[in-house]
CSV table of C-alpha atoms and ligand atoms in Angstrom, one decimal:
chain,number,residue,atom,x,y,z
A,13,MET,CA,102.0,9.8,-60.0
A,14,ALA,CA,105.5,8.8,-60.5
A,15,GLU,CA,106.0,8.7,-56.8
A,16,VAL,CA,102.8,6.3,-56.5
A,17,LYS,CA,104.4,4.1,-58.9
A,18,THR,CA,107.8,3.9,-57.2
A,19,GLN,CA,106.0,3.2,-54.0
A,20,LYS,CA,104.1,0.3,-55.6
A,21,LEU,CA,107.2,-1.0,-57.1
A,22,ASP,CA,109.0,-0.9,-53.7
A,23,GLY,CA,106.0,-2.7,-52.0
A,24,TYR,CA,106.1,-5.4,-54.5
A,25,ARG,CA,109.8,-5.8,-54.1
A,26,ARG,CA,109.1,-6.0,-50.4
A,27,LEU,CA,106.5,-8.5,-50.8
A,28,ILE,CA,109.1,-10.8,-52.6
A,29,ASP,CA,111.3,-10.6,-49.6
A,30,ILE,CA,108.5,-11.3,-47.4
A,31,ALA,CA,107.4,-14.4,-49.3
A,32,ARG,CA,111.1,-16.0,-49.0
A,33,ASP,CA,110.7,-15.1,-45.1
A,34,LEU,CA,107.5,-16.8,-45.0
A,35,ALA,CA,108.5,-19.9,-46.9
A,36,SER,CA,111.7,-20.4,-44.4
A,37,THR,CA,109.7,-21.2,-41.3
A,38,LEU,CA,107.5,-24.0,-40.2
A,39,ASP,CA,106.8,-22.8,-36.9
A,40,LEU,CA,103.1,-21.7,-36.8
A,41,ASP,CA,103.6,-19.0,-34.2
A,42,ILE,CA,106.5,-17.4,-35.7
A,43,LEU,CA,104.7,-17.5,-39.1
A,44,LEU,CA,101.7,-15.9,-38.0
A,45,SER,CA,103.4,-13.0,-36.3
A,46,ARG,CA,105.5,-12.5,-39.2
A,47,ILE,CA,102.5,-12.4,-41.6
A,48,VAL,CA,100.7,-9.8,-39.4
A,49,HIS,CA,103.6,-7.6,-39.2
A,50,ALA,CA,104.1,-7.9,-43.0
A,51,ALA,CA,100.4,-7.0,-43.6
A,52,ALA,CA,100.5,-3.8,-41.5
A,53,GLU,CA,103.8,-2.8,-43.2
A,54,ILE,CA,102.7,-3.2,-46.7
A,55,SER,CA,99.1,-1.7,-46.4
A,56,GLY,CA,100.3,1.2,-44.2
A,57,ALA,CA,97.8,0.1,-41.4
A,58,GLU,CA,98.0,0.9,-37.6
A,59,ALA,CA,97.6,-2.8,-36.9
A,60,ALA,CA,96.9,-6.2,-38.4
A,61,SER,CA,95.5,-9.5,-37.1
A,62,ILE,CA,94.9,-13.0,-38.2
A,63,LEU,CA,91.9,-15.2,-37.5
A,64,LEU,CA,92.3,-19.0,-38.2
A,65,TYR,CA,89.1,-20.9,-39.2
A,66,ASP,CA,88.4,-24.4,-37.8
A,67,ASP,CA,86.0,-26.2,-40.2
A,68,THR,CA,85.1,-28.8,-37.5
A,69,SER,CA,83.6,-26.3,-35.1
A,70,ARG,CA,82.8,-23.7,-37.8
A,71,GLN,CA,84.3,-21.0,-35.7
A,72,LEU,CA,86.9,-18.3,-36.2
A,73,TYR,CA,89.7,-17.9,-33.4
A,74,PHE,CA,91.7,-14.8,-33.0
A,75,GLN,CA,95.3,-15.8,-33.4
A,76,VAL,CA,97.6,-13.0,-33.7
A,77,ALA,CA,97.6,-9.1,-33.8
A,78,THR,CA,100.5,-6.6,-34.1
A,79,ASN,CA,98.9,-4.6,-31.3
A,80,MET,CA,97.9,-7.1,-28.7
A,81,ASP,CA,99.8,-9.3,-26.2
A,82,GLU,CA,99.4,-13.0,-26.6
A,83,SER,CA,97.5,-13.5,-23.4
A,84,THR,CA,94.7,-10.9,-24.5
A,85,ARG,CA,94.1,-12.1,-27.8
A,86,ARG,CA,94.1,-16.0,-27.3
A,87,GLY,CA,90.9,-17.8,-27.1
A,88,ILE,CA,88.8,-15.1,-28.5
A,89,VAL,CA,86.2,-16.7,-30.7
A,90,VAL,CA,84.7,-14.8,-33.4
A,91,PRO,CA,81.1,-16.0,-34.5
A,92,LEU,CA,80.7,-16.7,-38.2
A,93,GLU,CA,77.4,-15.0,-38.1
A,94,GLY,CA,77.8,-11.4,-37.2
A,95,SER,CA,81.2,-10.6,-37.7
A,96,ILE,CA,83.0,-9.0,-40.6
A,97,ALA,CA,85.7,-11.8,-40.5
A,98,GLY,CA,82.7,-14.5,-40.5
A,99,TRP,CA,81.3,-12.6,-43.6
A,100,ILE,CA,84.7,-12.8,-45.3
A,101,VAL,CA,84.9,-16.5,-44.8
A,102,SER,CA,81.2,-17.3,-45.7
A,103,ASN,CA,81.4,-15.1,-48.8
A,104,ARG,CA,85.2,-15.7,-49.7
A,105,LYS,CA,85.3,-12.0,-50.6
A,106,THR,CA,87.4,-9.1,-49.8
A,107,VAL,CA,85.9,-6.3,-47.5
A,108,ARG,CA,86.9,-2.7,-47.5
A,109,ILE,CA,85.3,-0.5,-44.8
A,110,THR,CA,85.7,3.2,-43.8
A,111,ASN,CA,84.0,3.1,-40.5
A,112,ALA,CA,83.6,-0.3,-38.8
A,113,HIS,CA,81.3,0.9,-36.3
A,114,ASN,CA,78.8,1.8,-38.9
A,115,ASP,CA,78.8,-1.7,-40.4
A,116,PRO,CA,76.0,-4.2,-39.1
A,117,ARG,CA,78.5,-7.0,-39.4
A,118,PHE,CA,80.9,-5.4,-37.0
A,119,PHE,CA,81.8,-7.8,-34.0
A,120,SER,CA,82.5,-5.3,-31.2
A,121,SER,CA,83.3,-7.8,-28.5
A,122,VAL,CA,86.8,-8.3,-29.6
A,123,GLU,CA,87.3,-4.3,-28.8
A,124,GLN,CA,85.8,-4.7,-25.4
A,125,THR,CA,88.5,-7.2,-24.7
A,126,THR,CA,91.5,-5.7,-26.5
A,127,GLY,CA,90.6,-1.9,-25.8
A,128,PHE,CA,91.8,-1.3,-29.5
A,129,SER,CA,89.3,1.1,-31.4
A,130,THR,CA,88.8,-0.1,-34.9
A,131,LYS,CA,87.9,2.5,-37.6
A,132,SER,CA,88.8,1.3,-41.0
A,133,ILE,CA,89.2,-2.3,-42.0
A,134,LEU,CA,90.7,-4.1,-45.2
A,135,GLY,CA,90.1,-7.8,-44.8
A,136,ILE,CA,90.8,-10.6,-47.1
A,137,PRO,CA,90.1,-14.4,-47.0
A,138,LEU,CA,93.1,-16.5,-46.4
A,139,VAL,CA,92.5,-19.5,-49.2
A,140,THR,CA,94.5,-22.3,-50.5
A,141,LYS,CA,93.4,-24.2,-53.5
A,142,ASN,CA,91.2,-26.5,-51.5
A,143,LYS,CA,90.2,-24.5,-48.5
A,144,ILE,CA,89.8,-21.6,-46.4
A,145,VAL,CA,92.3,-21.2,-43.7
A,146,GLY,CA,91.3,-17.9,-42.0
A,147,VAL,CA,91.0,-14.1,-42.6
A,148,LEU,CA,93.7,-11.5,-42.8
A,149,GLU,CA,92.7,-7.9,-41.7
A,150,ALA,CA,94.5,-4.6,-41.7
A,151,LEU,CA,93.1,-2.1,-39.5
A,152,ASN,CA,93.0,1.5,-39.4
A,153,LYS,CA,94.7,3.5,-42.1
A,154,PRO,CA,96.3,6.6,-40.6
A,155,ARG,CA,95.5,9.0,-43.4
A,156,GLY,CA,92.8,8.3,-45.8
A,157,ASN,CA,91.2,5.0,-46.7
A,158,PHE,CA,92.7,1.7,-47.8
A,159,THR,CA,93.5,2.0,-51.5
A,160,ASP,CA,93.3,-0.5,-54.6
A,161,THR,CA,96.9,-0.9,-54.2
A,162,ASP,CA,96.7,-1.9,-50.6
A,163,GLU,CA,94.1,-4.2,-51.5
A,164,SER,CA,96.0,-5.9,-54.4
A,165,MET,CA,99.2,-6.2,-52.2
A,166,LEU,CA,97.3,-7.6,-49.2
A,167,LEU,CA,95.8,-10.3,-51.4
A,168,VAL,CA,99.2,-11.2,-52.8
A,169,LEU,CA,100.6,-11.6,-49.3
A,170,GLY,CA,97.3,-13.4,-48.3
A,171,ALA,CA,97.9,-16.2,-51.0
A,172,GLN,CA,101.5,-16.5,-49.8
A,173,ALA,CA,100.5,-16.7,-46.1
A,174,ALA,CA,97.5,-19.2,-46.7
A,175,VAL,CA,100.0,-21.6,-48.2
A,176,ALA,CA,102.5,-21.2,-45.6
A,177,ILE,CA,99.9,-21.7,-42.7
A,178,GLU,CA,98.7,-24.7,-44.4
A,179,ASN,CA,102.2,-26.1,-44.8
A,180,ALA,CA,103.1,-25.3,-41.2
A,181,ARG,CA,99.9,-27.0,-39.9
A,182,LEU,CA,100.6,-30.1,-42.0
A,183,PHE,CA,104.1,-30.4,-41.0
A,184,GLN,CA,103.1,-30.0,-37.3
A,185,GLN,CA,100.5,-32.8,-37.7
A,186,SER,CA,102.7,-35.2,-39.5
A,187,ASP,CA,105.5,-34.6,-36.9
A,188,LEU,CA,103.3,-35.2,-34.0
A,189,ILE,CA,101.5,-38.3,-35.7
A,190,SER,CA,104.7,-39.9,-36.7
A,191,GLU,CA,106.3,-39.4,-33.1
A,192,PHE,CA,103.1,-40.5,-31.8
A,193,VAL,CA,102.9,-43.8,-33.7
A,194,HIS,CA,106.5,-44.5,-32.7
A,195,GLU,CA,105.6,-44.2,-29.1
A,196,LEU,CA,102.8,-46.5,-29.4
A,197,ARG,CA,104.9,-49.5,-30.8
A,198,THR,CA,106.7,-50.2,-27.3
A,199,PRO,CA,103.5,-50.4,-25.3
A,200,LEU,CA,101.8,-52.5,-28.1
A,201,SER,CA,104.6,-54.9,-28.3
A,202,SER,CA,104.6,-55.6,-24.7
A,203,LEU,CA,100.9,-55.9,-24.6
A,204,SER,CA,101.1,-58.6,-27.4
A,205,THR,CA,104.0,-60.4,-25.6
A,206,ALA,CA,101.9,-60.4,-22.5
A,207,THR,CA,98.9,-61.8,-24.2
A,208,TYR,CA,101.0,-64.4,-25.9
A,209,LEU,CA,102.2,-65.6,-22.6
A,210,LEU,CA,98.9,-65.6,-21.1
A,211,MET,CA,97.9,-68.3,-23.6
A,212,ARG,CA,100.8,-70.6,-22.6
A,213,PRO,CA,99.4,-73.5,-20.6
A,214,GLU,CA,102.7,-73.9,-18.6
A,215,ILE,CA,102.9,-70.5,-16.8
A,216,SER,CA,101.8,-70.5,-13.0
A,217,GLN,CA,99.0,-68.5,-11.3
A,218,GLU,CA,101.5,-66.2,-10.0
A,219,GLN,CA,103.0,-65.4,-13.2
A,220,ARG,CA,99.7,-65.1,-14.6
A,221,ASP,CA,98.8,-62.4,-12.0
A,222,GLN,CA,102.0,-60.5,-12.8
A,223,ILE,CA,101.3,-60.5,-16.5
A,224,VAL,CA,97.8,-59.2,-16.0
A,225,ASN,CA,99.1,-56.5,-13.7
A,226,ASN,CA,101.5,-55.6,-16.6
A,227,ILE,CA,98.7,-55.4,-19.0
A,228,HIS,CA,96.8,-53.2,-16.7
A,229,SER,CA,99.6,-50.7,-16.4
A,230,GLU,CA,100.5,-50.6,-20.0
A,231,THR,CA,96.9,-49.9,-21.0
A,232,MET,CA,96.7,-47.2,-18.4
A,233,ARG,CA,99.7,-45.6,-19.9
A,234,LEU,CA,98.4,-46.1,-23.5
A,235,ASN,CA,95.2,-44.3,-22.2
A,236,SER,CA,97.0,-41.2,-20.7
A,237,LEU,CA,99.4,-41.2,-23.8
A,238,ALA,CA,96.2,-40.9,-25.9
A,239,SER,CA,94.7,-38.0,-23.8
A,240,SER,CA,98.1,-36.1,-23.7
A,241,PHE,CA,98.5,-36.6,-27.2
A,242,LEU,CA,95.0,-35.0,-28.0
A,243,ASP,CA,95.7,-32.3,-25.6
A,244,LEU,CA,99.0,-31.2,-27.2
A,245,ALA,CA,97.5,-31.6,-30.7
A,246,ARG,CA,94.8,-29.3,-29.8
A,247,LEU,CA,97.0,-26.8,-28.0
A,248,GLU,CA,99.6,-26.9,-30.9
A,249,SER,CA,97.0,-26.2,-33.5
A,250,GLY,CA,96.0,-23.0,-31.9
A,251,ARG,CA,92.4,-24.3,-31.4
A,252,VAL,CA,92.3,-24.3,-27.7
A,253,GLN,CA,90.2,-21.7,-26.0
A,254,PHE,CA,91.4,-20.3,-22.7
A,255,ARG,CA,88.6,-19.4,-20.6
A,256,LYS,CA,89.8,-16.8,-18.1
A,257,THR,CA,88.4,-16.2,-14.9
A,258,ARG,CA,89.5,-14.5,-11.6
A,259,PHE,CA,90.6,-17.0,-9.0
A,260,SER,CA,92.4,-17.4,-5.7
A,261,VAL,CA,95.9,-18.9,-6.2
A,262,ALA,CA,96.1,-20.2,-2.7
A,263,ASP,CA,92.9,-22.2,-3.1
A,264,LEU,CA,94.3,-23.6,-6.2
A,265,LEU,CA,97.4,-24.6,-4.6
A,266,TYR,CA,95.7,-26.5,-2.0
A,267,GLU,CA,93.3,-28.2,-4.4
A,268,CYS,CA,96.3,-29.5,-6.4
A,269,LYS,CA,98.1,-30.7,-3.2
A,270,ASP,CA,94.9,-32.7,-2.2
A,271,ALA,CA,94.6,-34.1,-5.7
A,272,ILE,CA,98.1,-35.6,-5.6
A,273,ALA,CA,98.1,-36.7,-1.8
A,274,SER,CA,97.5,-40.3,-2.3
A,275,LYS,CA,100.4,-40.6,-4.8
A,276,ALA,CA,102.7,-38.6,-2.6
A,277,LEU,CA,101.8,-41.0,0.3
A,278,GLU,CA,102.9,-44.0,-1.6
A,279,GLY,CA,106.5,-42.8,-1.8
A,280,ASN,CA,106.3,-41.2,1.4
A,281,ILE,CA,106.7,-37.8,0.0
A,282,GLN,CA,105.6,-34.6,1.9
A,283,ILE,CA,103.9,-31.9,0.1
A,284,ARG,CA,103.9,-28.4,1.5
A,285,VAL,CA,102.1,-25.4,0.3
A,286,GLU,CA,103.6,-22.0,1.5
A,287,PRO,CA,100.4,-19.9,1.5
A,288,PRO,CA,101.0,-17.0,-0.5
A,289,GLU,CA,100.1,-13.9,1.5
A,290,GLY,CA,98.3,-10.8,0.2
A,291,MET,CA,98.3,-12.3,-3.5
A,292,PRO,CA,95.7,-10.6,-5.9
A,293,LEU,CA,93.5,-12.9,-7.8
A,294,LEU,CA,95.0,-14.3,-10.9
A,295,ASP,CA,93.4,-13.9,-14.2
A,296,ALA,CA,93.8,-17.1,-16.2
A,297,ASP,CA,92.1,-20.3,-17.3
A,298,ARG,CA,91.8,-22.0,-14.0
A,299,ASP,CA,91.5,-25.3,-15.3
A,300,LYS,CA,94.4,-25.0,-17.5
A,301,ILE,CA,96.7,-23.5,-14.9
A,302,LYS,CA,95.5,-26.5,-12.6
A,303,GLN,CA,96.6,-29.0,-15.4
A,304,VAL,CA,100.0,-27.4,-15.5
A,305,LEU,CA,100.5,-27.4,-11.7
A,306,LEU,CA,99.3,-31.0,-11.6
A,307,ASN,CA,101.7,-32.0,-14.1
A,308,LEU,CA,104.7,-30.3,-12.3
A,309,LEU,CA,103.4,-31.8,-9.0
A,310,SER,CA,103.2,-35.3,-10.3
A,311,ASN,CA,106.8,-35.0,-11.8
A,312,ALA,CA,108.0,-33.7,-8.6
A,313,VAL,CA,106.5,-36.7,-6.6
A,314,LYS,CA,107.5,-39.2,-9.3
A,315,TYR,CA,111.1,-38.2,-9.7
A,316,ASN,CA,111.7,-37.6,-6.2
A,317,ARG,CA,113.5,-39.8,-3.6
A,318,PRO,CA,111.8,-41.8,-0.9
A,319,ASN,CA,110.8,-39.4,2.2
A,320,GLY,CA,111.6,-36.4,-0.1
A,321,THR,CA,109.6,-33.1,0.0
A,322,VAL,CA,107.7,-31.0,-2.5
A,323,MET,CA,107.1,-27.3,-2.0
A,324,MET,CA,104.6,-25.1,-3.6
A,325,ARG,CA,104.5,-21.4,-3.5
A,326,ALA,CA,103.5,-18.2,-5.3
A,327,GLU,CA,105.5,-14.9,-5.6
A,328,LEU,CA,104.6,-11.5,-7.1
A,329,THR,CA,107.1,-9.5,-9.1
A,330,GLU,CA,106.2,-6.0,-10.6
A,331,LYS,CA,104.5,-7.4,-13.7
A,332,GLU,CA,104.2,-11.2,-13.2
A,333,MET,CA,102.8,-13.9,-10.9
A,334,VAL,CA,105.3,-16.8,-10.2
A,335,LEU,CA,104.0,-20.2,-9.3
A,336,ILE,CA,106.7,-22.4,-8.0
A,337,VAL,CA,107.0,-26.2,-7.7
A,338,GLN,CA,110.1,-27.3,-6.0
A,339,ASP,CA,111.4,-30.8,-5.2
A,340,THR,CA,114.0,-32.7,-3.3
A,341,GLY,CA,114.4,-35.2,-6.1
A,342,LEU,CA,116.7,-36.8,-8.6
A,343,GLY,CA,117.5,-33.5,-10.4
A,344,ILE,CA,117.9,-33.3,-14.0
A,345,PRO,CA,121.3,-33.6,-15.8
A,346,ASP,CA,122.6,-30.1,-17.4
A,347,GLU,CA,122.7,-31.7,-20.8
A,348,ALA,CA,118.9,-32.8,-20.6
A,349,LEU,CA,117.9,-29.3,-19.6
A,350,PRO,CA,117.6,-27.9,-23.1
A,351,HIS,CA,115.4,-30.7,-24.3
A,352,LEU,CA,113.2,-30.9,-21.5
A,353,PHE,CA,110.1,-29.2,-23.0
A,354,GLU,CA,110.2,-31.3,-26.2
A,355,LYS,CA,107.7,-33.6,-27.1
A,356,PHE,CA,108.3,-37.2,-25.9
A,357,PHE,CA,111.6,-36.3,-24.1
A,358,ARG,CA,112.4,-38.2,-21.0
A,359,VAL,CA,115.8,-38.3,-19.2
A,360,ARG,CA,117.2,-41.7,-19.9
A,361,GLU,CA,118.2,-42.1,-16.3
A,362,HIS,CA,114.7,-41.7,-15.1
A,363,GLU,CA,113.0,-44.0,-17.5
A,364,GLY,CA,113.2,-47.3,-15.4
A,365,ARG,CA,112.2,-45.4,-12.2
A,366,ALA,CA,108.6,-44.0,-13.2
A,367,SER,CA,106.3,-44.4,-16.0
A,368,GLY,CA,105.4,-41.5,-18.3
A,369,THR,CA,104.9,-40.2,-21.8
A,370,GLY,CA,107.2,-37.4,-22.1
A,371,LEU,CA,104.3,-35.0,-23.1
A,372,GLY,CA,103.6,-33.5,-19.8
A,373,LEU,CA,106.1,-30.7,-20.0
A,374,SER,CA,105.3,-29.8,-23.7
A,375,ILE,CA,101.7,-29.4,-22.7
A,376,CYS,CA,102.7,-27.2,-19.6
A,377,LYS,CA,104.8,-25.0,-22.1
A,378,GLN,CA,102.0,-24.6,-24.6
A,379,ILE,CA,99.5,-23.7,-21.9
A,380,VAL,CA,101.9,-21.3,-20.2
A,381,ASN,CA,102.9,-19.6,-23.3
A,382,GLY,CA,99.3,-19.6,-24.6
A,383,HIS,CA,98.6,-17.1,-21.6
A,384,GLY,CA,101.5,-15.0,-22.6
A,385,GLY,CA,103.8,-16.4,-20.0
A,386,ARG,CA,106.8,-18.6,-19.7
A,387,ILE,CA,108.1,-21.4,-17.6
A,388,GLU,CA,111.6,-22.1,-16.3
A,389,VAL,CA,113.6,-24.8,-14.7
A,390,LYS,CA,116.6,-24.9,-12.4
A,391,SER,CA,117.9,-28.3,-11.2
A,392,LYS,CA,120.9,-29.8,-9.5
A,393,ILE,CA,121.6,-33.4,-9.5
A,394,GLY,CA,121.0,-35.1,-6.3
A,395,VAL,CA,119.6,-31.9,-4.8
A,396,GLY,CA,116.4,-31.4,-6.6
A,397,THR,CA,114.6,-29.3,-9.1
A,398,VAL,CA,112.6,-26.0,-9.3
A,399,PHE,CA,110.0,-25.3,-11.9
A,400,SER,CA,108.8,-21.6,-12.1
A,401,ILE,CA,105.8,-20.5,-14.2
A,402,PHE,CA,105.5,-16.9,-14.9
A,403,LEU,CA,102.3,-15.4,-15.7
A,404,PRO,CA,101.7,-11.9,-16.8
A,405,TYR,CA,99.6,-10.1,-14.2
A,406,ALA,CA,97.8,-7.2,-15.3
A,407,ASN,CA,97.8,-4.5,-12.5
A,408,LYS,CA,94.5,-3.2,-13.3
A,409,THR,CA,92.7,-3.7,-10.2
A,410,SER,CA,94.3,-3.0,-6.6
A,411,PRO,CA,95.8,-6.1,-5.1
A,412,ARG,CA,93.5,-7.9,-2.8
A,413,ALA,CA,94.4,-10.2,0.1
A,414,GLU,CA,93.3,-13.7,-0.4
A,415,ASN,CA,91.1,-15.4,2.0
A,416,GLY,CA,92.6,-18.8,1.4
A,417,ARG,CA,93.4,-21.3,4.0
A,418,LYS,CA,96.1,-19.0,5.3
A,419,GLY,CA,98.1,-20.6,8.0
A,420,ALA,CA,96.4,-23.9,7.5
A,421,LYS,CA,98.3,-26.9,8.6
A,422,GLN,CA,100.7,-28.1,5.8
B,525,ADP,N1,110.8,-32.6,-11.0
B,525,ADP,C1,111.6,-33.4,-11.9
B,525,ADP,N2,112.7,-33.9,-11.3
B,525,ADP,C2,113.5,-34.6,-12.1
B,525,ADP,N3,113.2,-34.9,-13.4
B,525,ADP,C3,112.2,-34.4,-14.0
B,525,ADP,C4,111.2,-33.6,-13.1
B,525,ADP,N4,110.1,-33.1,-13.9
B,525,ADP,C5,110.5,-33.8,-15.2
B,525,ADP,N5,111.5,-34.4,-15.2
B,525,ADP,C6,112.1,-35.2,-16.3
B,525,ADP,O1,111.6,-34.5,-17.6
B,525,ADP,C7,111.2,-35.6,-18.2
B,525,ADP,C8,109.9,-34.9,-19.0
B,525,ADP,O2,108.8,-34.6,-18.3
B,525,ADP,P1,107.5,-34.9,-18.6
B,525,ADP,O3,107.1,-34.3,-20.2
B,525,ADP,O4,106.3,-34.5,-17.7
B,525,ADP,O5,107.2,-36.4,-19.0
B,525,ADP,P2,106.9,-37.7,-18.0
B,525,ADP,O6,106.3,-37.1,-16.8
B,525,ADP,O7,105.5,-38.3,-18.8
B,525,ADP,O8,108.1,-38.6,-17.9
B,525,ADP,C9,110.8,-36.7,-17.4
B,525,ADP,O9,110.7,-37.9,-17.9
B,525,ADP,C10,111.8,-36.7,-16.4
B,525,ADP,O10,113.0,-37.3,-16.8
B,526,MG,MG1,105.0,-35.7,-16.4
């Protein structure tokens, strides 16, 4: 009995440390990972996971789990109807189950994706004073069942976690929105100047045409700013679903080359694809990976020199597939490299040369990270830049040669 009491006390002491730890971060990914590890620890569970609730789509999104890598768990949607987590959200009640498989609410398709076998579950709703944020679940108690103490500790953790998640999300949004509004100012002010000038009777037809051209390119830029901003906001909030399929990388590289061809032609830039040989199919969200490659390619063309080249290739390491976009362009100064993937960051020296939003690389990073991968850059001023995307490659199936356009004219 005394032992149980000490255990409980230690647990609560630990909770206070955890609370401090949670309050100290506004980075959502780091925060969620701290929460699940703390949840598993204090409830003595084999694993723990968090599902976040999106009240617009009324769906739950699997976010983090102690026992799964990022690429597996991201994008799993759990329905409100027919899942234990959904029941917790709808009823705002705690659930304690000894054998999940005997429970009619159990949603087994997560298991099929993750390969984890759930036995006991202790699940609690994550609620702040005005809304439900998601569900925290402790999974599999190795000896015996989850106890009342486990439940009350998890509830205390859950209350802190919900507030911390809400704070991190609000911070993220306000940060992004204020930067966005700031970015709107420049194009808006040039649009207003342009329209003012158009109203002046003394300007020539030639000047008029030039101003109209200006308005056209500014509105195009605003348009792409708006869609990039939306993309990024969705990715940052963790609400993007990655729809994985297995596809040929060679085909995708050629498709991207074709998509960018006319832009490349304008600068007389040659795009070459080195056809990857014997590459296995890649298991990823094809549209999203295409978006990343197109972003990198359009940068490689935009920040190139006249008559330059861009090369795309793919390589395979033991665990990863690497997609590489290399150019013979301007290069990036060393001091800019650490900031390259920050929102709205553009190299000052490049600003006059090409129009852009500075969001492209942030989007690339979010997508690649969301696949459990990483993106790296190497650059030399006046020589060129190499971007490499490393994507985890599950060696589940035997490599299969691609029947892409091998040897096709580049
Ligand atoms: N291949 C490249 N060569 C040189 N500079 C690059 C390259 N790719 C990106 N950059 C620099 O990084 C900045 C951020 O890129 P990005 O986020 O795609 O924004 P944008 O293309 O809208 O300017 C660019 O403004 C540019 O200065
Ligand atoms: Mg770009």
